[in-house]
Amino acid sequence: MSCAIPQLGVSWLPSGIRSRVLVRDPESQLIRFSNSNFKILPPDEKMEEEAHDTTSKGRYYPVRIGDVIKEKYQVLGKLGYGVGSTVWLANEFRAWNILLGIEDKSIIQKFVEAEQERPSPRKEVQGYIIYASRAFDSPSGKSIWEPVLSDFGSAVFGDVEHDEDVQPNVYRAPEIWDLFEGKHMFNGRDPKQRRYMTRAHLADMMALMGPPPSELLKAGKRTAEFFGKDGEWQAEIPVPARTCLEESEENLEGSNKEAFLRFVRKMVQWRPEDRQTATQLLEDDWLNGRS
């Protein structure tokens, strides 16, 4: 079963075991891509999906730019990656779990031209080519339609207790901040390991929210990995300089900004019982244009 977006005929198509290909229409001939004019990245520098253990375990399908899949789809470039999959642009546009419909089709042509003229940096790891992702340009005077579906590959059941990571590393709560601000509230990039790590995520949270409550630390199963008996930070990396939401928010002004930050603070709380539920948040004044 596929899910199509009528405005563009966009859908998602699984291209392999752990890769997804975003494809586009029309009858087009094969496109030639340079196999030599690209930057080779150093082998000791982990990048993108290589930061996850799944790379060494062979969970990602070994897609290469220019590949032809099932005699029907030619891979044009890499759009991104996740814990369990990579996302690629290819010609023919069909799909499964989607994302956005695109009205300004010229950005696709620009994407292809950029890949031809300035091939994506890459590296080889145990026969697997890891490419740097390439972003789309912003649409020119046209819109990207509303999201239709999203990827539930990392979803978990909510009626049982979880003490493991339950979201992809690049999409952490509060997701609305990422969507509205175009940046992460908490990056979680470890300054020593140069990749996402829980201790770095906690340090980012402390820089914004202050230290966690002592009762929360006492209840935590992994507290001893990051905090001492008296609640002191001991995770071998420094906590970043103190910051605040007012400084981080860059798109709004005045009362509208104040209302948005009140909405965000209903989610950004250390103690779960202090956070509003999704149902409660749907009634927020800012979200409903009543601010």
PDB file of C-alpha atoms in Angstrom:
ATOM      1  CA  MET A   1       0.000   0.000   0.000  1.00  0.00           C
ATOM      2  CA  SER A   2       1.344   3.450  -0.822  1.00  0.00           C
ATOM      3  CA  CYS A   3       0.328   6.895   0.357  1.00  0.00           C
ATOM      4  CA  ALA A   4       0.350   9.557  -2.359  1.00  0.00           C
ATOM      5  CA  ILE A   5       0.229  13.338  -2.084  1.00  0.00           C
ATOM      6  CA  PRO A   6      -2.170  14.504  -4.829  1.00  0.00           C
ATOM      7  CA  GLN A   7      -0.559  17.896  -5.462  1.00  0.00           C
ATOM      8  CA  LEU A   8       2.699  16.344  -6.623  1.00  0.00           C
ATOM      9  CA  GLY A   9       2.132  12.631  -6.706  1.00  0.00           C
ATOM     10  CA  VAL A  10       4.685  12.201  -3.935  1.00  0.00           C
ATOM     11  CA  SER A  11       4.891   9.021  -1.880  1.00  0.00           C
ATOM     12  CA  TRP A  12       7.513   6.935  -0.121  1.00  0.00           C
ATOM     13  CA  LEU A  13       9.067   3.788  -1.546  1.00  0.00           C
ATOM     14  CA  PRO A  14      11.355   1.484   0.439  1.00  0.00           C
ATOM     15  CA  SER A  15      14.441   1.015  -1.732  1.00  0.00           C
ATOM     16  CA  GLY A  16      16.125  -1.619   0.360  1.00  0.00           C
ATOM     17  CA  ILE A  17      16.360  -3.175   3.776  1.00  0.00           C
ATOM     18  CA  ARG A  18      17.130   0.032   5.644  1.00  0.00           C
ATOM     19  CA  SER A  19      17.058   2.866   3.128  1.00  0.00           C
ATOM     20  CA  ARG A  20      14.210   4.908   1.769  1.00  0.00           C
ATOM     21  CA  VAL A  21      14.158   6.668  -1.575  1.00  0.00           C
ATOM     22  CA  LEU A  22      12.211   9.839  -2.251  1.00  0.00           C
ATOM     23  CA  VAL A  23      11.539   9.770  -5.977  1.00  0.00           C
ATOM     24  CA  ARG A  24      10.195  12.120  -8.614  1.00  0.00           C
ATOM     25  CA  ASP A  25       8.233  11.886 -11.733  1.00  0.00           C
ATOM     26  CA  PRO A  26       8.638  11.962 -15.240  1.00  0.00           C
ATOM     27  CA  GLU A  27      10.216   9.932 -17.895  1.00  0.00           C
ATOM     28  CA  SER A  28      13.813  10.945 -17.677  1.00  0.00           C
ATOM     29  CA  GLN A  29      17.001   9.468 -19.025  1.00  0.00           C
ATOM     30  CA  LEU A  30      19.809   8.368 -16.750  1.00  0.00           C
ATOM     31  CA  ILE A  31      21.833  11.237 -15.322  1.00  0.00           C
ATOM     32  CA  ARG A  32      25.621  11.070 -15.244  1.00  0.00           C
ATOM     33  CA  PHE A  33      27.386  11.840 -11.972  1.00  0.00           C
ATOM     34  CA  SER A  34      31.080  12.394 -11.383  1.00  0.00           C
ATOM     35  CA  ASN A  35      32.881   9.427  -9.866  1.00  0.00           C
ATOM     36  CA  SER A  36      36.118  11.269  -9.211  1.00  0.00           C
ATOM     37  CA  ASN A  37      35.595  14.960  -8.469  1.00  0.00           C
ATOM     38  CA  PHE A  38      34.577  14.651  -4.822  1.00  0.00           C
ATOM     39  CA  LYS A  39      36.087  15.256  -1.399  1.00  0.00           C
ATOM     40  CA  ILE A  40      37.207  12.139   0.486  1.00  0.00           C
ATOM     41  CA  LEU A  41      36.597  12.519   4.202  1.00  0.00           C
ATOM     42  CA  PRO A  42      39.148  11.252   6.771  1.00  0.00           C
ATOM     43  CA  PRO A  43      38.495   7.691   7.993  1.00  0.00           C
ATOM     44  CA  ASP A  44      38.727   8.636  11.687  1.00  0.00           C
ATOM     45  CA  GLU A  45      35.988  11.279  11.430  1.00  0.00           C
ATOM     46  CA  LYS A  46      32.594   9.709  12.091  1.00  0.00           C
ATOM     47  CA  MET A  47      29.797  11.214  10.023  1.00  0.00           C
ATOM     48  CA  GLU A  48      26.031  10.921   9.762  1.00  0.00           C
ATOM     49  CA  GLU A  49      24.762   7.319  10.009  1.00  0.00           C
ATOM     50  CA  GLU A  50      28.281   6.081  10.826  1.00  0.00           C
ATOM     51  CA  ALA A  51      27.757   7.480  14.325  1.00  0.00           C
ATOM     52  CA  HIS A  52      25.208   4.725  14.936  1.00  0.00           C
ATOM     53  CA  ASP A  53      26.198   1.127  15.624  1.00  0.00           C
ATOM     54  CA  THR A  54      23.807   0.037  12.882  1.00  0.00           C
ATOM     55  CA  THR A  55      26.349   0.961  10.178  1.00  0.00           C
ATOM     56  CA  SER A  56      28.867  -1.699  11.225  1.00  0.00           C
ATOM     57  CA  LYS A  57      26.061  -4.234  11.610  1.00  0.00           C
ATOM     58  CA  GLY A  58      25.013  -3.841   7.981  1.00  0.00           C
ATOM     59  CA  ARG A  59      21.531  -2.466   8.670  1.00  0.00           C
ATOM     60  CA  TYR A  60      21.759   0.215   5.976  1.00  0.00           C
ATOM     61  CA  TYR A  61      21.313  -0.714   2.341  1.00  0.00           C
ATOM     62  CA  PRO A  62      24.548   0.300   0.503  1.00  0.00           C
ATOM     63  CA  VAL A  63      23.020   2.951  -1.774  1.00  0.00           C
ATOM     64  CA  ARG A  64      25.328   4.885  -4.119  1.00  0.00           C
ATOM     65  CA  ILE A  65      24.548   8.079  -5.998  1.00  0.00           C
ATOM     66  CA  GLY A  66      23.774   7.189  -9.606  1.00  0.00           C
ATOM     67  CA  ASP A  67      22.576   3.657  -8.752  1.00  0.00           C
ATOM     68  CA  VAL A  68      19.556   2.315 -10.624  1.00  0.00           C
ATOM     69  CA  ILE A  69      17.155   0.380  -8.385  1.00  0.00           C
ATOM     70  CA  LYS A  70      14.738  -2.215  -9.722  1.00  0.00           C
ATOM     71  CA  GLU A  71      15.409  -0.913 -13.240  1.00  0.00           C
ATOM     72  CA  LYS A  72      13.108   1.986 -12.418  1.00  0.00           C
ATOM     73  CA  TYR A  73      14.613   4.472  -9.968  1.00  0.00           C
ATOM     74  CA  GLN A  74      17.937   6.298 -10.312  1.00  0.00           C
ATOM     75  CA  VAL A  75      19.423   7.623  -7.077  1.00  0.00           C
ATOM     76  CA  LEU A  76      20.169  11.359  -7.425  1.00  0.00           C
ATOM     77  CA  GLY A  77      21.470  12.295  -3.985  1.00  0.00           C
ATOM     78  CA  LYS A  78      21.236  11.818  -0.249  1.00  0.00           C
ATOM     79  CA  LEU A  79      18.719  13.877   1.741  1.00  0.00           C
ATOM     80  CA  GLY A  80      19.353  12.632   5.261  1.00  0.00           C
ATOM     81  CA  TYR A  81      19.683   9.738   7.672  1.00  0.00           C
ATOM     82  CA  GLY A  82      18.264   8.315  10.864  1.00  0.00           C
ATOM     83  CA  VAL A  83      18.987   5.618  13.416  1.00  0.00           C
ATOM     84  CA  GLY A  84      17.534   2.894  11.206  1.00  0.00           C
ATOM     85  CA  SER A  85      17.358   4.304   7.673  1.00  0.00           C
ATOM     86  CA  THR A  86      18.790   6.744   5.136  1.00  0.00           C
ATOM     87  CA  VAL A  87      16.714   8.934   2.781  1.00  0.00           C
ATOM     88  CA  TRP A  88      17.573   9.522  -0.873  1.00  0.00           C
ATOM     89  CA  LEU A  89      16.294  11.546  -3.810  1.00  0.00           C
ATOM     90  CA  ALA A  90      15.690   9.531  -6.976  1.00  0.00           C
ATOM     91  CA  ASN A  91      13.764  10.029 -10.174  1.00  0.00           C
ATOM     92  CA  GLU A  92      10.145   9.080 -10.308  1.00  0.00           C
ATOM     93  CA  PHE A  93       8.536  10.348  -7.142  1.00  0.00           C
ATOM     94  CA  ARG A  94       6.544   7.675  -5.356  1.00  0.00           C
ATOM     95  CA  ALA A  95       6.653   6.704  -1.751  1.00  0.00           C
ATOM     96  CA  TRP A  96       5.590   5.458   1.624  1.00  0.00           C
ATOM     97  CA  ASN A  97       5.665   7.471   4.795  1.00  0.00           C
ATOM     98  CA  ILE A  98       6.044  10.896   3.551  1.00  0.00           C
ATOM     99  CA  LEU A  99       6.833  14.066   4.388  1.00  0.00           C
ATOM    100  CA  LEU A 100       6.124  17.178   2.380  1.00  0.00           C
ATOM    101  CA  GLY A 101       4.668  17.991  -1.004  1.00  0.00           C
ATOM    102  CA  ILE A 102       6.801  20.482  -2.974  1.00  0.00           C
ATOM    103  CA  GLU A 103       5.180  23.081  -5.215  1.00  0.00           C
ATOM    104  CA  ASP A 104       8.404  24.626  -6.519  1.00  0.00           C
ATOM    105  CA  LYS A 105       9.814  21.748  -8.564  1.00  0.00           C
ATOM    106  CA  SER A 106      12.838  23.820  -9.640  1.00  0.00           C
ATOM    107  CA  ILE A 107      14.554  23.074  -6.326  1.00  0.00           C
ATOM    108  CA  ILE A 108      14.777  19.431  -7.393  1.00  0.00           C
ATOM    109  CA  GLN A 109      16.594  20.357 -10.602  1.00  0.00           C
ATOM    110  CA  LYS A 110      18.928  22.620  -8.632  1.00  0.00           C
ATOM    111  CA  PHE A 111      19.614  19.734  -6.243  1.00  0.00           C
ATOM    112  CA  VAL A 112      20.648  17.489  -9.150  1.00  0.00           C
ATOM    113  CA  GLU A 113      22.799  20.185 -10.755  1.00  0.00           C
ATOM    114  CA  ALA A 114      24.566  20.842  -7.449  1.00  0.00           C
ATOM    115  CA  GLU A 115      25.354  17.135  -7.076  1.00  0.00           C
ATOM    116  CA  GLN A 116      26.749  17.031 -10.621  1.00  0.00           C
ATOM    117  CA  GLU A 117      28.873  20.167 -10.212  1.00  0.00           C
ATOM    118  CA  ARG A 118      29.918  19.695  -6.578  1.00  0.00           C
ATOM    119  CA  PRO A 119      29.669  15.987  -5.701  1.00  0.00           C
ATOM    120  CA  SER A 120      28.856  15.195  -2.083  1.00  0.00           C
ATOM    121  CA  PRO A 121      31.841  14.495   0.214  1.00  0.00           C
ATOM    122  CA  ARG A 122      32.055  10.836   1.132  1.00  0.00           C
ATOM    123  CA  LYS A 123      34.085   8.085   2.746  1.00  0.00           C
ATOM    124  CA  GLU A 124      34.226   4.308   2.544  1.00  0.00           C
ATOM    125  CA  VAL A 125      33.802   2.112   5.603  1.00  0.00           C
ATOM    126  CA  GLN A 126      34.090  -1.645   5.149  1.00  0.00           C
ATOM    127  CA  GLY A 127      32.893  -1.392   1.567  1.00  0.00           C
ATOM    128  CA  TYR A 128      29.970   0.894   2.468  1.00  0.00           C
ATOM    129  CA  ILE A 129      29.996   4.447   1.055  1.00  0.00           C
ATOM    130  CA  ILE A 130      28.814   7.115   3.489  1.00  0.00           C
ATOM    131  CA  TYR A 131      27.772  10.367   1.809  1.00  0.00           C
ATOM    132  CA  ALA A 132      27.268  13.793   3.354  1.00  0.00           C
ATOM    133  CA  SER A 133      23.586  14.770   3.076  1.00  0.00           C
ATOM    134  CA  ARG A 134      22.605  17.615   0.758  1.00  0.00           C
ATOM    135  CA  ALA A 135      19.771  20.006   1.635  1.00  0.00           C
ATOM    136  CA  PHE A 136      17.126  21.379  -0.710  1.00  0.00           C
ATOM    137  CA  ASP A 137      17.191  25.114  -1.446  1.00  0.00           C
ATOM    138  CA  SER A 138      14.274  27.123  -0.077  1.00  0.00           C
ATOM    139  CA  PRO A 139      11.306  27.335  -2.482  1.00  0.00           C
ATOM    140  CA  SER A 140      11.151  30.601  -4.470  1.00  0.00           C
ATOM    141  CA  GLY A 141       7.898  32.368  -3.665  1.00  0.00           C
ATOM    142  CA  LYS A 142       6.070  29.061  -3.394  1.00  0.00           C
ATOM    143  CA  SER A 143       5.145  26.841  -0.541  1.00  0.00           C
ATOM    144  CA  ILE A 144       5.945  23.458   0.888  1.00  0.00           C
ATOM    145  CA  TRP A 145       2.588  21.914   1.792  1.00  0.00           C
ATOM    146  CA  GLU A 146       1.634  20.592   5.179  1.00  0.00           C
ATOM    147  CA  PRO A 147       3.132  17.300   6.352  1.00  0.00           C
ATOM    148  CA  VAL A 148       0.871  14.347   5.637  1.00  0.00           C
ATOM    149  CA  LEU A 149       2.466  11.464   7.543  1.00  0.00           C
ATOM    150  CA  SER A 150       5.657  10.933   9.487  1.00  0.00           C
ATOM    151  CA  ASP A 151       8.048   8.063  10.092  1.00  0.00           C
ATOM    152  CA  PHE A 152       7.115   5.810  13.000  1.00  0.00           C
ATOM    153  CA  GLY A 153      10.218   3.615  12.747  1.00  0.00           C
ATOM    154  CA  SER A 154      11.356   4.549  16.260  1.00  0.00           C
ATOM    155  CA  ALA A 155       7.889   4.556  17.856  1.00  0.00           C
ATOM    156  CA  VAL A 156       7.344   2.615  21.086  1.00  0.00           C
ATOM    157  CA  PHE A 157       4.273   1.646  23.079  1.00  0.00           C
ATOM    158  CA  GLY A 158       3.364   4.155  25.763  1.00  0.00           C
ATOM    159  CA  ASP A 159       1.700   1.755  28.186  1.00  0.00           C
ATOM    160  CA  VAL A 160       5.019   0.326  29.406  1.00  0.00           C
ATOM    161  CA  GLU A 161       7.973   1.965  31.141  1.00  0.00           C
ATOM    162  CA  HIS A 162      11.032   2.833  29.032  1.00  0.00           C
ATOM    163  CA  ASP A 163      14.515   3.727  30.251  1.00  0.00           C
ATOM    164  CA  GLU A 164      16.170   3.531  26.819  1.00  0.00           C
ATOM    165  CA  ASP A 165      16.253   6.199  24.088  1.00  0.00           C
ATOM    166  CA  VAL A 166      12.848   6.185  22.398  1.00  0.00           C
ATOM    167  CA  GLN A 167      13.377   8.817  19.697  1.00  0.00           C
ATOM    168  CA  PRO A 168      15.848   9.220  16.828  1.00  0.00           C
ATOM    169  CA  ASN A 169      18.913  11.184  17.904  1.00  0.00           C
ATOM    170  CA  VAL A 170      18.189  13.999  15.451  1.00  0.00           C
ATOM    171  CA  TYR A 171      14.536  14.442  16.475  1.00  0.00           C
ATOM    172  CA  ARG A 172      14.276  14.911  20.196  1.00  0.00           C
ATOM    173  CA  ALA A 173      11.537  16.593  22.205  1.00  0.00           C
ATOM    174  CA  PRO A 174      10.269  19.220  21.925  1.00  0.00           C
ATOM    175  CA  GLU A 175       9.988  18.597  18.172  1.00  0.00           C
ATOM    176  CA  ILE A 176       7.874  21.721  17.644  1.00  0.00           C
ATOM    177  CA  TRP A 177      10.952  23.794  18.480  1.00  0.00           C
ATOM    178  CA  ASP A 178      12.883  22.144  15.646  1.00  0.00           C
ATOM    179  CA  LEU A 179      10.009  22.750  13.228  1.00  0.00           C
ATOM    180  CA  PHE A 180       9.377  26.355  14.211  1.00  0.00           C
ATOM    181  CA  GLU A 181      12.921  27.540  14.902  1.00  0.00           C
ATOM    182  CA  GLY A 182      14.789  25.450  12.325  1.00  0.00           C
ATOM    183  CA  LYS A 183      17.314  24.286  14.914  1.00  0.00           C
ATOM    184  CA  HIS A 184      17.553  21.916  17.881  1.00  0.00           C
ATOM    185  CA  MET A 185      16.870  23.054  21.410  1.00  0.00           C
ATOM    186  CA  PHE A 186      19.293  20.381  22.651  1.00  0.00           C
ATOM    187  CA  ASN A 187      21.981  19.155  20.245  1.00  0.00           C
ATOM    188  CA  GLY A 188      23.509  16.528  22.509  1.00  0.00           C
ATOM    189  CA  ARG A 189      26.778  16.587  20.555  1.00  0.00           C
ATOM    190  CA  ASP A 190      29.557  15.361  22.787  1.00  0.00           C
ATOM    191  CA  PRO A 191      32.644  17.648  22.619  1.00  0.00           C
ATOM    192  CA  LYS A 192      34.986  14.680  23.132  1.00  0.00           C
ATOM    193  CA  GLN A 193      33.299  11.925  21.125  1.00  0.00           C
ATOM    194  CA  ARG A 194      32.026  14.352  18.431  1.00  0.00           C
ATOM    195  CA  ARG A 195      28.668  12.588  18.174  1.00  0.00           C
ATOM    196  CA  TYR A 196      25.381  12.416  20.035  1.00  0.00           C
ATOM    197  CA  MET A 197      25.677  11.092  23.581  1.00  0.00           C
ATOM    198  CA  THR A 198      23.266  11.104  26.504  1.00  0.00           C
ATOM    199  CA  ARG A 199      25.684  12.974  28.764  1.00  0.00           C
ATOM    200  CA  ALA A 200      25.928  15.824  26.256  1.00  0.00           C
ATOM    201  CA  HIS A 201      22.139  15.958  25.954  1.00  0.00           C
ATOM    202  CA  LEU A 202      21.837  16.202  29.744  1.00  0.00           C
ATOM    203  CA  ALA A 203      24.499  18.937  29.829  1.00  0.00           C
ATOM    204  CA  ASP A 204      22.559  20.954  27.225  1.00  0.00           C
ATOM    205  CA  MET A 205      19.396  20.580  29.287  1.00  0.00           C
ATOM    206  CA  MET A 206      21.155  21.781  32.434  1.00  0.00           C
ATOM    207  CA  ALA A 207      22.479  24.839  30.608  1.00  0.00           C
ATOM    208  CA  LEU A 208      18.900  25.826  29.761  1.00  0.00           C
ATOM    209  CA  MET A 209      16.884  24.445  32.689  1.00  0.00           C
ATOM    210  CA  GLY A 210      19.339  24.345  35.566  1.00  0.00           C
ATOM    211  CA  PRO A 211      20.145  21.160  37.534  1.00  0.00           C
ATOM    212  CA  PRO A 212      17.480  18.440  37.752  1.00  0.00           C
ATOM    213  CA  PRO A 213      15.486  18.073  41.001  1.00  0.00           C
ATOM    214  CA  SER A 214      17.059  15.804  43.606  1.00  0.00           C
ATOM    215  CA  GLU A 215      13.982  13.551  43.758  1.00  0.00           C
ATOM    216  CA  LEU A 216      14.256  12.957  40.022  1.00  0.00           C
ATOM    217  CA  LEU A 217      17.917  11.985  40.366  1.00  0.00           C
ATOM    218  CA  LYS A 218      17.113   9.573  43.195  1.00  0.00           C
ATOM    219  CA  ALA A 219      14.542   7.818  41.019  1.00  0.00           C
ATOM    220  CA  GLY A 220      16.770   7.585  37.939  1.00  0.00           C
ATOM    221  CA  LYS A 221      18.204   4.169  37.019  1.00  0.00           C
ATOM    222  CA  ARG A 222      21.259   5.718  35.296  1.00  0.00           C
ATOM    223  CA  THR A 223      21.836   8.656  37.636  1.00  0.00           C
ATOM    224  CA  ALA A 224      25.182   7.308  38.880  1.00  0.00           C
ATOM    225  CA  GLU A 225      26.593   7.511  35.342  1.00  0.00           C
ATOM    226  CA  PHE A 226      26.259  11.301  35.309  1.00  0.00           C
ATOM    227  CA  PHE A 227      25.765  12.612  38.866  1.00  0.00           C
ATOM    228  CA  GLY A 228      27.406  12.151  42.248  1.00  0.00           C
ATOM    229  CA  LYS A 229      25.640  11.249  45.475  1.00  0.00           C
ATOM    230  CA  ASP A 230      24.934  14.898  46.239  1.00  0.00           C
ATOM    231  CA  GLY A 231      23.653  15.645  42.747  1.00  0.00           C
ATOM    232  CA  GLU A 232      26.904  17.144  41.454  1.00  0.00           C
ATOM    233  CA  TRP A 233      27.654  16.763  37.749  1.00  0.00           C
ATOM    234  CA  GLN A 234      30.444  14.220  37.102  1.00  0.00           C
ATOM    235  CA  ALA A 235      30.108  13.155  33.474  1.00  0.00           C
ATOM    236  CA  GLU A 236      33.608  14.216  32.325  1.00  0.00           C
ATOM    237  CA  ILE A 237      32.392  17.003  30.032  1.00  0.00           C
ATOM    238  CA  PRO A 238      31.526  20.570  31.077  1.00  0.00           C
ATOM    239  CA  VAL A 239      28.006  21.928  31.211  1.00  0.00           C
ATOM    240  CA  PRO A 240      27.726  24.697  28.561  1.00  0.00           C
ATOM    241  CA  ALA A 241      27.285  28.314  29.612  1.00  0.00           C
ATOM    242  CA  ARG A 242      23.834  29.094  31.010  1.00  0.00           C
ATOM    243  CA  THR A 243      21.298  30.170  28.399  1.00  0.00           C
ATOM    244  CA  CYS A 244      17.552  30.859  28.218  1.00  0.00           C
ATOM    245  CA  LEU A 245      14.674  30.406  25.814  1.00  0.00           C
ATOM    246  CA  GLU A 246      14.367  34.150  25.264  1.00  0.00           C
ATOM    247  CA  GLU A 247      17.868  34.200  23.760  1.00  0.00           C
ATOM    248  CA  SER A 248      17.380  31.022  21.732  1.00  0.00           C
ATOM    249  CA  GLU A 249      14.062  32.033  20.111  1.00  0.00           C
ATOM    250  CA  GLU A 250      14.795  34.154  17.028  1.00  0.00           C
ATOM    251  CA  ASN A 251      11.596  34.378  14.970  1.00  0.00           C
ATOM    252  CA  LEU A 252       9.061  36.221  17.120  1.00  0.00           C
ATOM    253  CA  GLU A 253       8.721  39.498  18.969  1.00  0.00           C
ATOM    254  CA  GLY A 254       6.680  41.057  21.737  1.00  0.00           C
ATOM    255  CA  SER A 255       3.560  39.393  23.110  1.00  0.00           C
ATOM    256  CA  ASN A 256       3.606  36.710  20.384  1.00  0.00           C
ATOM    257  CA  LYS A 257       7.067  35.602  21.494  1.00  0.00           C
ATOM    258  CA  GLU A 258       6.026  35.599  25.139  1.00  0.00           C
ATOM    259  CA  ALA A 259       2.978  33.439  24.362  1.00  0.00           C
ATOM    260  CA  PHE A 260       5.061  30.989  22.319  1.00  0.00           C
ATOM    261  CA  LEU A 261       7.620  30.599  25.112  1.00  0.00           C
ATOM    262  CA  ARG A 262       4.840  30.023  27.660  1.00  0.00           C
ATOM    263  CA  PHE A 263       3.630  27.230  25.379  1.00  0.00           C
ATOM    264  CA  VAL A 264       7.122  25.728  25.115  1.00  0.00           C
ATOM    265  CA  ARG A 265       7.713  25.878  28.864  1.00  0.00           C
ATOM    266  CA  LYS A 266       4.647  23.681  29.394  1.00  0.00           C
ATOM    267  CA  MET A 267       6.710  20.911  27.782  1.00  0.00           C
ATOM    268  CA  VAL A 268      10.253  21.747  28.847  1.00  0.00           C
ATOM    269  CA  GLN A 269      10.144  20.576  32.456  1.00  0.00           C
ATOM    270  CA  TRP A 270      12.404  18.122  34.253  1.00  0.00           C
ATOM    271  CA  ARG A 271       9.660  16.271  36.084  1.00  0.00           C
ATOM    272  CA  PRO A 272       7.224  14.395  33.813  1.00  0.00           C
ATOM    273  CA  GLU A 273       4.305  15.281  36.075  1.00  0.00           C
ATOM    274  CA  ASP A 274       5.033  18.996  35.528  1.00  0.00           C
ATOM    275  CA  ARG A 275       4.652  18.679  31.733  1.00  0.00           C
ATOM    276  CA  GLN A 276       1.291  19.163  30.081  1.00  0.00           C
ATOM    277  CA  THR A 277      -0.147  16.284  28.095  1.00  0.00           C
ATOM    278  CA  ALA A 278      -0.557  16.434  24.317  1.00  0.00           C
ATOM    279  CA  THR A 279      -4.310  16.902  24.802  1.00  0.00           C
ATOM    280  CA  GLN A 280      -3.750  19.849  27.126  1.00  0.00           C
ATOM    281  CA  LEU A 281      -1.223  21.422  24.772  1.00  0.00           C
ATOM    282  CA  LEU A 282      -3.720  21.330  21.919  1.00  0.00           C
ATOM    283  CA  GLU A 283      -5.807  23.856  23.886  1.00  0.00           C
ATOM    284  CA  ASP A 284      -2.931  26.329  24.310  1.00  0.00           C
ATOM    285  CA  ASP A 285      -3.735  29.960  23.431  1.00  0.00           C
ATOM    286  CA  TRP A 286      -0.662  30.458  21.230  1.00  0.00           C
ATOM    287  CA  LEU A 287      -1.277  27.251  19.272  1.00  0.00           C
ATOM    288  CA  ASN A 288      -4.870  28.316  18.643  1.00  0.00           C
ATOM    289  CA  GLY A 289      -4.068  31.915  17.706  1.00  0.00           C
ATOM    290  CA  ARG A 290      -5.584  33.411  20.825  1.00  0.00           C
ATOM    291  CA  SER A 291      -2.431  35.091  22.150  1.00  0.00           C
TER     292      SER A 291
END
